[in-house]
Short mmCIF file of N, CA, C and O in Angstrom, two decimals:
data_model
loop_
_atom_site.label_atom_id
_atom_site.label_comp_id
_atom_site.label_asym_id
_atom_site.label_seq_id
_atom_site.Cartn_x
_atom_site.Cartn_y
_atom_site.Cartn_z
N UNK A 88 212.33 -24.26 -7.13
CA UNK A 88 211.42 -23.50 -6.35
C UNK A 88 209.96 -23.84 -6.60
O UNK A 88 209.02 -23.31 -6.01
N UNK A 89 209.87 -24.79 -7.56
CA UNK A 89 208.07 -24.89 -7.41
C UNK A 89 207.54 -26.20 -7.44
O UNK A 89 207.77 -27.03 -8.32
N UNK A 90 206.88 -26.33 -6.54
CA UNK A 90 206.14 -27.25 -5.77
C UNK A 90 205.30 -28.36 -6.50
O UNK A 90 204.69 -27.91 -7.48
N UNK A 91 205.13 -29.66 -6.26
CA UNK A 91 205.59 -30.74 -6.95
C UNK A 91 204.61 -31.71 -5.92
O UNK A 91 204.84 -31.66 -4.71
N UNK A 92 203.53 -32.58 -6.41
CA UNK A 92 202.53 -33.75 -5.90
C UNK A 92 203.26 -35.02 -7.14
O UNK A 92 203.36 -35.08 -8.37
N UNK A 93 203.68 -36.02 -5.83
CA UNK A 93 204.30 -36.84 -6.42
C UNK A 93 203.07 -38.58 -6.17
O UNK A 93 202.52 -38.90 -5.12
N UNK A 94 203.01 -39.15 -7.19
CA UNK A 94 201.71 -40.10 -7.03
C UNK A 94 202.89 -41.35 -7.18
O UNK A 94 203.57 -41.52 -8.19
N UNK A 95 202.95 -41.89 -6.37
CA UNK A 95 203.94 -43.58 -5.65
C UNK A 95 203.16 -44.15 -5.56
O UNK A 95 202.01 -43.70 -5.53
N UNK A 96 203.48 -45.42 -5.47
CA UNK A 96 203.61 -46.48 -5.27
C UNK A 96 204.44 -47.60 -5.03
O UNK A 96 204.86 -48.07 -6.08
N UNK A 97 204.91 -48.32 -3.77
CA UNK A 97 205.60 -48.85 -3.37
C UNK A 97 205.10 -50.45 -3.22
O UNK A 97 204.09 -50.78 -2.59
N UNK A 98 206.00 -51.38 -3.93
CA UNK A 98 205.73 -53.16 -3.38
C UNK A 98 207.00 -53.51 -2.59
O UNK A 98 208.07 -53.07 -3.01
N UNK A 99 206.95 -54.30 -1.43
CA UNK A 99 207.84 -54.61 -0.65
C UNK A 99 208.06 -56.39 -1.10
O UNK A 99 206.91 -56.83 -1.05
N UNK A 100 208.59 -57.06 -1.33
CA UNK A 100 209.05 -58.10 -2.22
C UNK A 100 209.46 -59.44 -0.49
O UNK A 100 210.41 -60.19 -0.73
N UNK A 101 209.18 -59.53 0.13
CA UNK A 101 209.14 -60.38 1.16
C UNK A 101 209.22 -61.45 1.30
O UNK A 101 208.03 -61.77 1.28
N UNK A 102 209.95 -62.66 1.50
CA UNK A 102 209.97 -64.15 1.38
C UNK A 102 209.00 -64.30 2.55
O UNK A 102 208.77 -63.78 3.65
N UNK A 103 208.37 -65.68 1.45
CA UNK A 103 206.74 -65.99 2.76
C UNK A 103 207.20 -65.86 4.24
O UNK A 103 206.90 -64.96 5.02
N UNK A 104 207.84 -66.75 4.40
CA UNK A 104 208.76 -66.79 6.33
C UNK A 104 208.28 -65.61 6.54
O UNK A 104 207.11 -65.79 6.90
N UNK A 105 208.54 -64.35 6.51
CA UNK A 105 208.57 -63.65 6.96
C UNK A 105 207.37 -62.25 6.64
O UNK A 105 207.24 -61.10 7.05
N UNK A 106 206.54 -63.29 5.53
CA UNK A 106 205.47 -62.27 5.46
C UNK A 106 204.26 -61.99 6.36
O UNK A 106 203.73 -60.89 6.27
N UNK A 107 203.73 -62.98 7.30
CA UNK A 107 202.80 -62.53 8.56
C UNK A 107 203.50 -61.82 8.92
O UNK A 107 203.12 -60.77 8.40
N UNK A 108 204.74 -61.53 9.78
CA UNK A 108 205.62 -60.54 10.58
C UNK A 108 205.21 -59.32 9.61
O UNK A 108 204.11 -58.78 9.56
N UNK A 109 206.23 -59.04 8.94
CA UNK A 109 205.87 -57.57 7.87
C UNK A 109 204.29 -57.01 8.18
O UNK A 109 203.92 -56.14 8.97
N UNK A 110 203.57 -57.79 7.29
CA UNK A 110 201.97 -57.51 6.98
C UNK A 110 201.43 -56.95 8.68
O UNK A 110 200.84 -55.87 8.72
N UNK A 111 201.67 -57.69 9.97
CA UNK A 111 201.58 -57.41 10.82
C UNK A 111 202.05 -55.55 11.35
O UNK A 111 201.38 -54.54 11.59
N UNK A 112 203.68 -55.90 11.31
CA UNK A 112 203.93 -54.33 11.67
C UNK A 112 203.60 -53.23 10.44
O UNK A 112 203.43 -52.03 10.65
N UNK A 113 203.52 -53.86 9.08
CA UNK A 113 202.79 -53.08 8.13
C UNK A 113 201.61 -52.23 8.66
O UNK A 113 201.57 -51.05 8.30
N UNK A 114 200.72 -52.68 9.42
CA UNK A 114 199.70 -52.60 10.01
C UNK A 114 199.54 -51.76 11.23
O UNK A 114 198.61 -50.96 11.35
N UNK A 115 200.47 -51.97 12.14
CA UNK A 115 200.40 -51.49 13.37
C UNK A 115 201.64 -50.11 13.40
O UNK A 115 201.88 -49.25 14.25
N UNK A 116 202.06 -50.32 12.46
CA UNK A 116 203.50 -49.16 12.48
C UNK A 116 203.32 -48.08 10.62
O UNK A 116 204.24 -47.51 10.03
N UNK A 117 201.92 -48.14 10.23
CA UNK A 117 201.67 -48.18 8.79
C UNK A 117 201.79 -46.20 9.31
O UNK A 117 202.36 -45.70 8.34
N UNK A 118 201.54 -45.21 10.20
CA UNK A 118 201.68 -44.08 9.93
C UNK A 118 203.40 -43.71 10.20
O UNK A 118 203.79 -42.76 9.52
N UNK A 119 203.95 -44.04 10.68
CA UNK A 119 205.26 -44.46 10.68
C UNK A 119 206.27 -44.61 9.96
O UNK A 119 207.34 -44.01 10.03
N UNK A 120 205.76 -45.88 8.84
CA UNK A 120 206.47 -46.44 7.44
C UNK A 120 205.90 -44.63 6.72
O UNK A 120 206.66 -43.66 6.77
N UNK A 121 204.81 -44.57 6.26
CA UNK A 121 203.72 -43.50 5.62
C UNK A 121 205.03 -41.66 5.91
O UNK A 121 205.57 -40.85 5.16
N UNK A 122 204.95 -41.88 7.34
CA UNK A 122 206.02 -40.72 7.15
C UNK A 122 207.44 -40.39 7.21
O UNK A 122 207.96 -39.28 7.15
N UNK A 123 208.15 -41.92 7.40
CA UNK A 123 209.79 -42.03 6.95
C UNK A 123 209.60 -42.32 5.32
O UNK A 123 210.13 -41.51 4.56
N UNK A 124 209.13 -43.02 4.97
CA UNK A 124 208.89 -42.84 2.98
C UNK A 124 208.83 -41.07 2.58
O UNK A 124 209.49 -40.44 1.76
N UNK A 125 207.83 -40.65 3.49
CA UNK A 125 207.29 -39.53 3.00
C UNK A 125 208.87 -38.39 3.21
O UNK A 125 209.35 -37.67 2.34
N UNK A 126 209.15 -38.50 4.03
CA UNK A 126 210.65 -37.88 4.79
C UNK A 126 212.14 -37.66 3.31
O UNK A 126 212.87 -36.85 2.74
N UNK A 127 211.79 -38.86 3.40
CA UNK A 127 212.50 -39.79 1.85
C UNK A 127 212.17 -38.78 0.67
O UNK A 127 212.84 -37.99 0.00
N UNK A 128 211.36 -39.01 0.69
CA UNK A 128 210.87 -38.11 -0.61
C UNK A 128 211.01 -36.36 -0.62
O UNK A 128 211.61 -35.70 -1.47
N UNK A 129 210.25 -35.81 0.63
CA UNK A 129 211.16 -34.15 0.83
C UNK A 129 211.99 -34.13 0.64
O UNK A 129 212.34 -33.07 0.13
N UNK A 130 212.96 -35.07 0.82
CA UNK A 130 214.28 -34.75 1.01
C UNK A 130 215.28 -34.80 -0.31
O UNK A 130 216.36 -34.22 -0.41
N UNK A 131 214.61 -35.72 -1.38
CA UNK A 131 215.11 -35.72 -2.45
C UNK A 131 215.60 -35.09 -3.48
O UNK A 131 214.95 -34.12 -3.86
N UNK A 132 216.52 -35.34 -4.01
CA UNK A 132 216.56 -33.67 -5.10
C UNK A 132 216.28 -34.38 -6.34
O UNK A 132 216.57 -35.56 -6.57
N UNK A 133 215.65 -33.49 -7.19
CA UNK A 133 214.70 -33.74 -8.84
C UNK A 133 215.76 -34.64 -9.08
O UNK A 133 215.39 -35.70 -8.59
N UNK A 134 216.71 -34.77 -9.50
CA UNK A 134 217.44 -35.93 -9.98
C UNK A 134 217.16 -37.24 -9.75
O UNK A 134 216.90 -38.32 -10.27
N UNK A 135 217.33 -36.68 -8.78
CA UNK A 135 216.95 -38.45 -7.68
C UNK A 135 215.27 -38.78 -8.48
O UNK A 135 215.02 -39.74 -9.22
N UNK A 136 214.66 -38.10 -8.23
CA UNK A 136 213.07 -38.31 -8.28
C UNK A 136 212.82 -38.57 -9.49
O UNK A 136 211.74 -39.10 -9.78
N UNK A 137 214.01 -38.18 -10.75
CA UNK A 137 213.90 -38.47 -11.99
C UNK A 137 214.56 -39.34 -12.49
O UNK A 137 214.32 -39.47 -13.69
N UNK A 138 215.66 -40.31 -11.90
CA UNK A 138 216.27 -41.06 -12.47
C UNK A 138 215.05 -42.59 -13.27
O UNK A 138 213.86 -42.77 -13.00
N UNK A 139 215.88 -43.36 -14.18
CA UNK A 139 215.01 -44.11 -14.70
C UNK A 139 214.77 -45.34 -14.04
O UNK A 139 213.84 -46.06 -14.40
N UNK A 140 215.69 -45.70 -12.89
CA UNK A 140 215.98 -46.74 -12.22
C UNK A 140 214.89 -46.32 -11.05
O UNK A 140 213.79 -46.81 -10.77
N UNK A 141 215.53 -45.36 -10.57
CA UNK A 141 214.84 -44.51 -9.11
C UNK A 141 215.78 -45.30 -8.20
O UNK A 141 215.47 -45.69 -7.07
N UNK A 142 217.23 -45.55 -8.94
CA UNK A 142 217.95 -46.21 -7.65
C UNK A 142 218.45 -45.78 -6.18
O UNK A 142 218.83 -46.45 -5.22
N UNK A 143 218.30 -44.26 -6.42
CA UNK A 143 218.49 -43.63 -5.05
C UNK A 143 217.36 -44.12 -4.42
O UNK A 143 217.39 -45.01 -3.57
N UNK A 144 216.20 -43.47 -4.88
CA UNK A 144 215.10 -43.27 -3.96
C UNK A 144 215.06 -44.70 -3.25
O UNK A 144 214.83 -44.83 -2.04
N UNK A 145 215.33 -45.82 -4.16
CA UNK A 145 215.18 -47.17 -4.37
C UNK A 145 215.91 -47.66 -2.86
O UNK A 145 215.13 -48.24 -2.11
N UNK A 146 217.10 -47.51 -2.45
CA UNK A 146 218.15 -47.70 -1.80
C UNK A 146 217.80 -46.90 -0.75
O UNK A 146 218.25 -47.40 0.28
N UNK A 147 217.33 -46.11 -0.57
CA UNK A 147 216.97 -45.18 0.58
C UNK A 147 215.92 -45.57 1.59
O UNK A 147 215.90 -45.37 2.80
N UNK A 148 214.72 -46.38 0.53
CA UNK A 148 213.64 -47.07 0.90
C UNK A 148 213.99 -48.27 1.66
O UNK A 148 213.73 -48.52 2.83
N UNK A 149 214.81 -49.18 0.55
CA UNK A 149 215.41 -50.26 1.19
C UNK A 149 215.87 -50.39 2.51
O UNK A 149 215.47 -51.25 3.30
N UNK A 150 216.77 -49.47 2.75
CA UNK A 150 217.25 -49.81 4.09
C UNK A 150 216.45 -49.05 5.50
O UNK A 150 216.61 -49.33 6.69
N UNK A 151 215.37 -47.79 4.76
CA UNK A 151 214.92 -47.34 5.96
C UNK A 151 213.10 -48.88 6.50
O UNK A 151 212.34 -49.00 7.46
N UNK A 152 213.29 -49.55 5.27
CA UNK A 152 212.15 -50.27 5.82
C UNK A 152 212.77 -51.44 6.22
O UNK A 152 212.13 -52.15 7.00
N UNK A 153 213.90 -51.82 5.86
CA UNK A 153 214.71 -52.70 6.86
C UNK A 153 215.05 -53.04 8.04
O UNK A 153 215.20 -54.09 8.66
N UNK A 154 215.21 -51.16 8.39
CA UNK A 154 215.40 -50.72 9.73
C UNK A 154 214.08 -51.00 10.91
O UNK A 154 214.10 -51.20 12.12
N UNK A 155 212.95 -50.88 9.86
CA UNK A 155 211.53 -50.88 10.62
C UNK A 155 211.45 -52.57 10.41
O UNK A 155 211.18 -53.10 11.49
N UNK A 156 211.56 -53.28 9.61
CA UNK A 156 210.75 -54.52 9.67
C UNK A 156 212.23 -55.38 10.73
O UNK A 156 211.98 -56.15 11.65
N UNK A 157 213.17 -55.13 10.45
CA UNK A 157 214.80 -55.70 11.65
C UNK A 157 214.72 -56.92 10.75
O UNK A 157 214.20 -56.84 9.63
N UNK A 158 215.30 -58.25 11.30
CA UNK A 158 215.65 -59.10 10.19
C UNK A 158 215.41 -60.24 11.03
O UNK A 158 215.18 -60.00 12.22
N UNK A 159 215.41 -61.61 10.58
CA UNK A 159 214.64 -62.44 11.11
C UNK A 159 215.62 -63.59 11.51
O UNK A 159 216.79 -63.54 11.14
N UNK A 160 215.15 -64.60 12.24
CA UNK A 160 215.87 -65.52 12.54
C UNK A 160 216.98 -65.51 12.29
O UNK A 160 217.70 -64.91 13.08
N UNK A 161 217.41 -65.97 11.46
CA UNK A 161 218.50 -66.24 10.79
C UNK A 161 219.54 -64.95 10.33
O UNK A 161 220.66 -64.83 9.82
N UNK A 162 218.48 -64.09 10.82
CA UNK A 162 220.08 -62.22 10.26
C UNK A 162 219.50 -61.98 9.25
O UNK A 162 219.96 -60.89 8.89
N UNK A 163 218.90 -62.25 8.65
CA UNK A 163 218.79 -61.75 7.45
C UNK A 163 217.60 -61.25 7.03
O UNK A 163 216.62 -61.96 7.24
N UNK A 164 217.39 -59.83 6.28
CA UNK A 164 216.93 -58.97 6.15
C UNK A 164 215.22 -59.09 5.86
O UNK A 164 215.18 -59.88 4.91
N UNK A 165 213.97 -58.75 6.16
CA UNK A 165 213.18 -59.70 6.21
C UNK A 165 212.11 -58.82 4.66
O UNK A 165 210.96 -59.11 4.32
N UNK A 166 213.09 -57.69 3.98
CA UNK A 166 212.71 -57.41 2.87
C UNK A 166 213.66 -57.36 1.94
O UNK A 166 214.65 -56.66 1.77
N UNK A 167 213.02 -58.51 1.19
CA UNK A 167 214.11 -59.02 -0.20
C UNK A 167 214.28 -57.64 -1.24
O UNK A 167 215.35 -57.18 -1.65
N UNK A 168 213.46 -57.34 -1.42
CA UNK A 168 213.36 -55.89 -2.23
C UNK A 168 212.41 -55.01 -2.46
O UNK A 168 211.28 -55.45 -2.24
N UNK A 169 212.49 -53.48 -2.99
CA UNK A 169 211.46 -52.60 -2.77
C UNK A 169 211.50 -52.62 -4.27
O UNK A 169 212.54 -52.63 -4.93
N UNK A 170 210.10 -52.64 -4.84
CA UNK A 170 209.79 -52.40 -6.17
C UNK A 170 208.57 -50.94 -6.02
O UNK A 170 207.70 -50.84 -5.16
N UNK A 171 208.89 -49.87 -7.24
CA UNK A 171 208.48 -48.50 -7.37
C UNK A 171 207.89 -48.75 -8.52
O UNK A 171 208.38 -48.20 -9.51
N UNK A 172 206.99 -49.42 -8.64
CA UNK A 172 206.15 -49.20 -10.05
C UNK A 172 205.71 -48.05 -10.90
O UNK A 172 205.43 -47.89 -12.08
N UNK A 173 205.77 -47.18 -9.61
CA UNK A 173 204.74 -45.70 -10.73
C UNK A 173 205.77 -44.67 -9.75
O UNK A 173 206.10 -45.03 -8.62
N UNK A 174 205.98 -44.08 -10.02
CA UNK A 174 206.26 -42.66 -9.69
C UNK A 174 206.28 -41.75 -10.86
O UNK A 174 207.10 -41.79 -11.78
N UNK A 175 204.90 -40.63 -10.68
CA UNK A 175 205.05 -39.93 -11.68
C UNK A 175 205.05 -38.58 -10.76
O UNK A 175 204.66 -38.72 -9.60
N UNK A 176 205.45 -37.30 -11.19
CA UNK A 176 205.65 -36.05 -11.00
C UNK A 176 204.31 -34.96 -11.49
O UNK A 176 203.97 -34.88 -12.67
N UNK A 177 203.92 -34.51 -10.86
CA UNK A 177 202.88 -32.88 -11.49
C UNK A 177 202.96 -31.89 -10.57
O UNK A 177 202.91 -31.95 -9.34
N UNK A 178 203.12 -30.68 -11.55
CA UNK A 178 203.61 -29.82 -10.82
C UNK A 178 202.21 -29.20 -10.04
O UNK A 178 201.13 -29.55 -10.51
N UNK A 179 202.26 -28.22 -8.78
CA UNK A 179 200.85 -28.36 -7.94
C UNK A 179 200.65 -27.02 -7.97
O UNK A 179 200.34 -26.52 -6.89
N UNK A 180 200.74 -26.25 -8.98
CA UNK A 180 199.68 -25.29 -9.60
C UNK A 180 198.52 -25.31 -10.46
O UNK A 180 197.93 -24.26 -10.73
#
């Protein structure tokens, strides 16, 4: 029951090929990405938000920015991986 400011940070791990594309809709679709991440995160339960991996959150990210960036030539996915450097928790009282 009590309310929680969470400070992220997200790196998207991209093979060059396909990094103008990304950086591009990064850009033009950035409030978009900003509130399916954000979606991600309401929706989480403390576990998730506390694991040491953050492999939920991790996996959740993955495929919803997959969905946004689609996959390239060749089928294949045009984000190699999501790296979460910081996620820390404070409570917002």
């Amino acid at each position: 029951g009590r309310a929680w400011i969470w400070d992220v940070s997200i790196v998207l791990q991209v093979p060059s090929k396909n990094q103008a594309h990304v950086e591009e809709l990064l850009e033009n679709r950035a409030g978009e990405l900003a509130e399916g991440i954000a979606q991600i995160f309401r929706r989480a339960q403390n576990n998730q938000l506390r694991e040491p991996g953050l492999e939920s959150l991790n996996r959740q990210i993955h495929a919803f920015v997959n969905q946004v960036f689609g996959k390239d030539a060749q089928g294949k996915d045009r984000v190699k991986r999501v790296l979460i450097p910081k996620c820390k928790g404070f409570p917002a009282e």
